Coordinates of C-alpha atoms and ligand atoms in Angstrom, one line a residue:
M1 CA 113.1 118.7 83.0
G2 CA 112.0 119.7 86.6
L3 CA 108.5 120.6 87.5
L4 CA 109.3 124.3 87.8
D5 CA 111.0 124.3 84.4
Q6 CA 108.0 122.5 82.9
L7 CA 105.6 125.0 84.3
T8 CA 107.7 128.0 83.2
K9 CA 108.2 126.5 79.8
G10 CA 104.5 125.9 79.4
T11 CA 103.6 129.5 79.9
N12 CA 106.3 131.0 77.8
E13 CA 106.5 128.8 74.8
I14 CA 103.7 130.4 72.7
P15 CA 105.5 132.8 70.4
E16 CA 104.6 136.4 70.1
H17 CA 103.1 136.1 66.6
I18 CA 100.6 133.5 67.8
R19 CA 99.7 135.5 70.9
A20 CA 99.0 138.5 68.7
M21 CA 96.5 136.6 66.5
S22 CA 92.7 136.7 66.9
T23 CA 90.8 133.5 67.5
E24 CA 89.6 133.6 63.9
E25 CA 93.2 134.0 62.6
M26 CA 94.4 131.1 64.7
E27 CA 91.5 128.9 63.5
E28 CA 92.2 129.8 59.9
R29 CA 95.9 128.9 60.3
V30 CA 95.0 125.5 61.9
R31 CA 92.7 124.7 59.0
E32 CA 95.4 125.7 56.5
I33 CA 98.0 123.5 58.2
K34 CA 95.6 120.5 58.5
Q35 CA 94.9 120.9 54.8
K36 CA 98.6 121.1 53.9
L37 CA 99.6 118.1 56.0
G38 CA 96.6 115.9 55.0
S39 CA 96.9 112.3 56.2
K40 CA 100.5 112.9 57.6
L41 CA 98.7 114.5 60.5
F42 CA 96.2 112.9 62.9
I43 CA 94.6 114.8 65.8
P44 CA 92.8 112.6 68.4
G45 CA 90.8 114.6 71.0
H46 CA 89.4 113.4 74.4
H47 CA 85.8 114.3 75.3
Y48 CA 87.1 116.6 78.0
Q49 CA 88.9 118.9 75.7
K50 CA 87.7 122.4 75.1
D51 CA 85.4 123.2 72.1
E52 CA 88.1 125.5 70.6
V53 CA 90.3 122.4 70.3
I54 CA 87.8 119.6 69.7
Q55 CA 86.5 121.3 66.6
F56 CA 89.8 120.3 64.9
A57 CA 90.0 116.7 66.2
D58 CA 90.0 114.0 63.5
V59 CA 88.4 111.7 66.0
T60 CA 86.9 112.2 69.4
G61 CA 86.6 109.5 72.0
D62 CA 87.0 108.2 75.5
S63 CA 90.3 106.9 76.6
L64 CA 89.6 103.4 75.3
Q65 CA 88.5 104.6 71.8
L66 CA 91.5 106.9 71.6
A67 CA 93.8 104.0 72.4
Q68 CA 92.1 101.9 69.8
V69 CA 92.3 104.5 67.0
S70 CA 95.9 105.2 67.9
A71 CA 96.8 101.5 67.6
K72 CA 95.0 101.3 64.2
N73 CA 96.5 104.5 62.7
T74 CA 99.8 103.5 60.9
E75 CA 99.6 106.3 58.3
A76 CA 100.1 109.6 60.2
E77 CA 103.6 110.8 60.7
Y78 CA 102.5 113.2 63.4
I79 CA 99.9 112.5 66.1
V80 CA 99.0 115.7 67.9
F81 CA 97.3 114.3 71.0
C82 CA 94.7 116.6 72.5
G83 CA 94.3 115.0 75.9
V84 CA 96.6 114.4 78.8
H85 CA 100.1 113.0 79.2
F86 CA 99.2 109.4 79.9
M87 CA 97.0 109.2 76.8
A88 CA 99.8 110.6 74.7
E89 CA 102.2 108.0 76.2
T90 CA 99.7 105.2 75.4
A91 CA 99.4 106.5 71.8
D92 CA 103.2 106.4 71.6
I93 CA 103.4 102.8 72.9
L94 CA 100.7 101.7 70.4
T95 CA 102.1 103.4 67.3
N96 CA 105.1 102.5 65.2
E97 CA 108.6 103.9 65.5
N98 CA 108.1 106.2 62.4
Q99 CA 105.3 108.0 64.1
K100 CA 105.8 110.9 66.5
V101 CA 103.3 111.7 69.2
I102 CA 103.1 115.3 70.3
L103 CA 101.4 116.8 73.4
P104 CA 100.6 120.5 72.7
D105 CA 101.3 121.5 76.3
M106 CA 103.6 119.4 78.6
R107 CA 101.7 120.7 81.6
A108 CA 98.7 118.6 80.6
G109 CA 99.2 115.8 83.2
C110 CA 96.6 113.9 85.3
S111 CA 96.6 114.4 89.0
M112 CA 95.3 110.9 89.5
A113 CA 98.1 109.3 87.4
D114 CA 100.6 111.2 89.6
M115 CA 99.2 109.5 92.7
A116 CA 101.1 106.3 91.9
D117 CA 104.8 106.2 91.1
I118 CA 106.8 103.2 90.1
H119 CA 108.9 103.1 93.2
Q120 CA 105.8 103.2 95.4
T121 CA 104.3 100.4 93.3
E122 CA 107.4 98.2 93.5
R123 CA 107.5 98.6 97.2
A124 CA 103.8 97.9 97.6
W125 CA 104.1 94.8 95.5
E126 CA 107.0 93.5 97.6
L127 CA 105.1 94.1 100.9
L128 CA 101.8 92.7 99.6
T129 CA 103.6 89.6 98.2
D130 CA 105.0 89.0 101.7
M131 CA 101.4 89.0 102.9
F132 CA 99.6 87.2 100.0
G133 CA 102.3 85.3 98.2
E134 CA 101.7 84.7 94.5
T135 CA 97.9 85.1 94.7
M136 CA 97.8 88.7 93.2
I137 CA 97.5 90.1 89.7
P138 CA 97.9 93.9 89.1
L139 CA 95.4 95.9 87.0
T140 CA 96.0 99.5 86.2
Y141 CA 93.6 102.1 85.0
V142 CA 95.0 103.6 81.8
N143 CA 95.3 106.9 83.8
S144 CA 98.7 105.9 85.0
T145 CA 102.3 106.4 83.9
A146 CA 103.9 104.2 81.2
A147 CA 106.3 102.8 84.0
I148 CA 103.3 101.5 85.9
K149 CA 101.7 100.0 82.8
S150 CA 105.1 98.3 82.2
F151 CA 105.2 96.9 85.8
V152 CA 101.7 95.6 85.4
G153 CA 102.5 94.0 82.0
E154 CA 105.6 92.3 83.4
H155 CA 103.6 90.9 86.3
G156 CA 100.9 89.3 84.1
G157 CA 98.3 92.0 84.5
A158 CA 96.5 94.4 82.2
T159 CA 95.3 98.0 81.8
V160 CA 91.6 98.9 82.1
T161 CA 89.5 101.9 81.1
S162 CA 86.3 103.1 82.6
S163 CA 84.6 101.5 79.5
N164 CA 85.9 97.9 80.1
A165 CA 86.7 97.8 83.8
H166 CA 84.0 95.2 84.5
K167 CA 85.3 92.9 81.8
M168 CA 88.9 93.3 82.9
V169 CA 88.3 92.7 86.6
E170 CA 86.3 89.6 85.8
W171 CA 89.2 88.4 83.6
A172 CA 91.8 89.1 86.3
L173 CA 89.8 87.2 88.9
G174 CA 89.8 84.2 86.6
E175 CA 93.6 84.4 86.6
K176 CA 94.4 85.0 90.3
E177 CA 92.6 85.1 93.7
R178 CA 93.3 88.8 94.3
I179 CA 93.7 92.0 92.4
L180 CA 95.9 95.1 93.1
F181 CA 94.0 97.9 91.4
L182 CA 95.9 101.1 90.6
P183 CA 95.6 104.1 90.9
D184 CA 91.9 105.0 91.2
Q185 CA 90.3 103.5 94.3
H186 CA 86.8 104.6 93.2
L187 CA 86.8 103.0 89.8
G188 CA 88.2 99.8 91.4
R189 CA 85.7 99.8 94.2
N190 CA 82.7 100.7 92.0
T191 CA 83.5 98.0 89.5
A192 CA 84.2 95.3 92.1
Y193 CA 81.0 96.1 94.0
D194 CA 79.0 95.9 90.8
L195 CA 80.5 92.4 90.2
G196 CA 79.2 91.3 93.6
I197 CA 82.4 91.7 95.7
P198 CA 81.3 93.1 99.1
L199 CA 83.0 96.1 100.5
D200 CA 84.5 94.2 103.4
K201 CA 86.4 92.0 100.9
M202 CA 88.2 95.2 99.6
A203 CA 91.2 96.8 101.3
V204 CA 92.9 100.1 100.6
W205 CA 96.7 100.3 100.0
D206 CA 98.1 103.6 101.4
P207 CA 101.3 104.2 99.4
I208 CA 102.5 107.1 101.6
N209 CA 102.6 105.0 104.8
N210 CA 103.0 101.6 103.1
K211 CA 100.0 100.3 104.9
L212 CA 97.1 98.1 104.1
I213 CA 93.8 99.5 105.4
H214 CA 91.3 96.9 106.2
E215 CA 89.1 95.7 109.1
G216 CA 88.7 91.9 109.4
N217 CA 90.6 88.9 108.2
V218 CA 93.2 89.7 105.5
E219 CA 92.7 86.3 104.0
D220 CA 89.2 87.5 102.9
I221 CA 90.6 90.3 100.8
I222 CA 89.9 90.0 97.1
V223 CA 90.6 93.5 95.8
I224 CA 93.3 95.8 97.0
L225 CA 92.6 99.4 96.0
W226 CA 95.4 101.9 95.5
K227 CA 94.6 105.0 97.5
G228 CA 94.3 107.4 94.6
H229 CA 91.4 109.4 93.2
C230 CA 90.5 112.0 90.6
S231 CA 90.5 115.6 92.0
V232 CA 87.8 116.6 89.5
H233 CA 85.3 113.8 90.2
E234 CA 85.8 114.0 94.0
N235 CA 84.0 117.3 93.7
F236 CA 80.7 115.6 93.1
T237 CA 79.1 114.9 96.5
V238 CA 76.2 113.3 98.2
K239 CA 75.0 116.8 99.0
N240 CA 74.9 117.6 95.3
I241 CA 72.7 114.5 94.7
E242 CA 70.3 115.5 97.6
N243 CA 70.0 119.0 96.1
V244 CA 69.1 117.6 92.7
R245 CA 66.6 115.1 94.1
E246 CA 64.9 117.9 96.1
Q247 CA 64.9 120.6 93.4
H248 CA 64.3 118.5 90.3
P249 CA 62.6 115.2 91.4
E250 CA 62.2 114.2 87.7
M251 CA 65.8 114.5 86.9
K252 CA 68.0 111.4 86.3
I253 CA 71.5 111.5 87.6
I254 CA 74.4 110.0 85.6
V255 CA 78.0 110.1 86.9
H256 CA 81.5 108.8 85.9
P257 CA 82.7 105.8 87.9
E258 CA 85.6 107.9 89.2
C259 CA 83.1 109.4 91.6
S260 CA 83.0 108.0 95.1
R261 CA 81.0 104.8 96.0
E262 CA 78.4 106.9 97.9
V263 CA 77.8 109.2 94.9
V264 CA 77.6 106.3 92.4
E265 CA 75.3 104.4 94.7
L266 CA 72.8 107.3 94.9
S267 CA 73.0 108.1 91.2
D268 CA 70.6 106.4 88.7
L269 CA 73.4 105.5 86.2
N270 CA 77.2 105.5 85.9
G271 CA 79.5 105.1 83.0
S272 CA 82.5 106.2 81.0
T273 CA 82.5 109.5 79.1
K274 CA 81.3 107.6 76.0
N275 CA 78.6 105.8 77.9
I276 CA 77.4 109.2 79.3
I277 CA 77.3 110.7 75.8
D278 CA 75.5 107.7 74.3
T279 CA 72.9 107.7 77.2
I280 CA 72.1 111.4 76.7
E281 CA 71.9 111.0 72.9
K282 CA 69.5 108.1 73.2
S283 CA 67.2 109.8 75.8
P284 CA 64.0 111.3 74.6
A285 CA 63.4 115.0 74.0
G286 CA 62.2 116.6 77.2
S287 CA 64.2 114.3 79.5
Q288 CA 66.1 115.9 82.4
W289 CA 69.7 115.0 83.4
A290 CA 72.2 116.0 86.0
I291 CA 75.7 114.9 84.9
G292 CA 78.6 114.2 87.2
T293 CA 81.7 114.6 85.0
E294 CA 84.1 117.2 83.7
M295 CA 82.6 120.5 82.7
N296 CA 83.8 120.8 79.0
L297 CA 81.9 117.6 78.3
V298 CA 78.8 118.6 80.3
K299 CA 78.8 122.1 78.6
R300 CA 79.0 120.4 75.1
L301 CA 76.1 118.1 75.9
I302 CA 74.0 121.0 77.1
D303 CA 74.8 122.9 73.8
Q304 CA 74.2 119.8 71.6
H305 CA 70.8 118.9 73.2
P306 CA 68.7 122.0 73.6
D307 CA 65.6 119.8 73.6
K308 CA 66.7 118.2 76.9
Q309 CA 67.2 119.8 80.3
I310 CA 70.8 119.1 81.3
V311 CA 72.7 120.5 84.3
S312 CA 76.0 119.7 86.0
L313 CA 75.5 117.7 89.1
N314 CA 77.7 120.2 90.9
P315 CA 76.4 123.6 90.0
Y316 CA 79.8 125.1 90.3
M317 CA 81.0 122.8 87.5
C318 CA 84.2 120.9 87.8
P319 CA 87.0 121.6 85.2
C320 CA 89.9 119.3 84.7
L321 CA 92.6 122.0 84.8
T322 CA 95.2 119.8 83.1
M323 CA 92.9 118.9 80.2
N324 CA 92.3 122.6 79.8
R325 CA 96.0 123.3 79.3
I326 CA 95.5 122.2 75.7
D327 CA 94.1 125.3 74.0
L328 CA 93.9 126.8 70.5
P329 CA 97.3 128.7 70.8
H330 CA 99.1 125.5 71.9
L331 CA 97.5 123.4 69.2
L332 CA 98.5 126.0 66.6
W333 CA 102.0 126.2 68.0
S334 CA 102.4 122.4 67.8
L335 CA 101.2 122.4 64.2
E336 CA 103.5 125.3 63.2
N337 CA 106.5 123.5 64.7
I338 CA 105.7 120.5 62.5
V339 CA 105.4 122.6 59.4
D340 CA 108.7 124.2 60.3
H341 CA 110.3 120.8 60.7
K342 CA 111.1 121.3 64.4
P343 CA 108.4 119.4 66.2
E344 CA 108.4 120.1 70.0
N345 CA 106.9 118.2 73.0
I346 CA 107.4 114.8 71.5
I347 CA 106.3 112.1 73.9
K348 CA 108.7 109.2 73.7
V349 CA 108.4 106.2 76.0
D350 CA 111.6 104.4 76.8
E351 CA 111.9 101.2 74.7
N352 CA 112.3 98.9 77.8
V353 CA 109.3 100.5 79.5
A354 CA 107.2 100.3 76.3
H355 CA 108.2 96.6 75.8
N356 CA 106.2 95.5 78.9
A357 CA 103.6 98.2 78.9
I358 CA 102.4 97.0 75.5
L359 CA 101.7 93.6 77.1
A360 CA 99.4 95.2 79.6
L361 CA 97.7 97.3 76.8
D362 CA 97.4 94.3 74.4
R363 CA 95.8 92.2 77.1
M364 CA 93.1 94.9 77.4
L365 CA 92.7 95.6 73.7
A366 CA 92.3 91.9 73.0
R367 CA 89.3 91.8 75.3
A368 CA 87.9 95.4 74.8
Ligands
13P1 P1 87.2 108.0 80.1 O1 87.9 106.7 80.1 O2 85.8 107.8 80.4 O3 87.5 108.7 78.8 O4 87.8 108.9 81.2 C1 89.1 109.3 81.3 C2 89.3 110.2 82.3 O5 90.4 110.7 82.6 C3 88.2 110.5 83.2 O6 88.6 111.4 84.2
SF4_2 FE1 92.9 112.9 85.4 FE2 90.7 113.4 86.7 FE3 91.5 115.0 84.7 FE4 90.6 112.6 84.2 S1 89.5 114.3 85.0 S2 92.4 113.5 83.3 S3 91.3 111.4 86.0 S4 92.5 114.6 86.7

């Protein structure tokens, strides 16, 4: 299906009878269907999902936790994944052939995952192998297509999430001299820097111009960062940090490691969505926080902790538009399709792709 078809399909697919329902009616119907399907149905929800959806999740988590629970769940016939496309693909790879993974809206992609395609990756590997020989190992953030996970698995590498990137980069450097880190340059740079690798030993691979960007001796390069980023987290800036420091000197700043090096450097703490949640939960009443991550999660933390002063690091908040595609009408539509025995939006990763992708995921899960 072409992009235009997908976009059009996404907006038209909600049937009239659902569109005519009130929120309360939709919620009631979701509850009824969940009750009816029982353990045949499993709904994982990423922390960035809207409240209207997350209230129905059987489990909520960051991308590592959701991969782990998907791998463990062998019972559910239908996994209705409230997250984005790469997460649903991961769940499909990690579940068995009798289980169907459904993404309620096919438009829920990830702009970062789209910044590396398999052809660019194969070309980059070829050119980099000409330069560095057999000294490289690939690592890919789970925010990537199944085809890239498969490439990485086939070449001896692994997936990483923001929760275990340090562990995985350390592991990879025990295997080979150099890492090609896809597709988020910021997570790669922040992690490698924390592990003591200086910035001048990191290069950037530009997949559009097939060019390695680095000043100095190429022999010194330890980490090659794919030139990708998250369009949500790039909206947190040094200026935002300066404003918070000026207006709320007592406030602590915590950001997701998909933020730029400069932003992470000037923040007090950084961590995955789970780490951010745990940090806020453990902090004492009266503590003050500016959080640099997606707005559904920041809003939820504000609501759940009225005893703490919490703001978004960027006062204009930063939504992930693709995560937001999954809403209550799409969730209900997916569930009704299951009940009517005509499930739609099934995410099925090609068997050959899954075969090597699972190697990359298993290398991570074994160490997570
Ligand atoms: P987590 O791994 O922290 O859940 O983050 C996933 C993501 O997409 C962040 O933008
Ligand atoms: Fe992708 Fe960024 Fe959205 Fe996470 S927040 S799903 S990395 S676009």
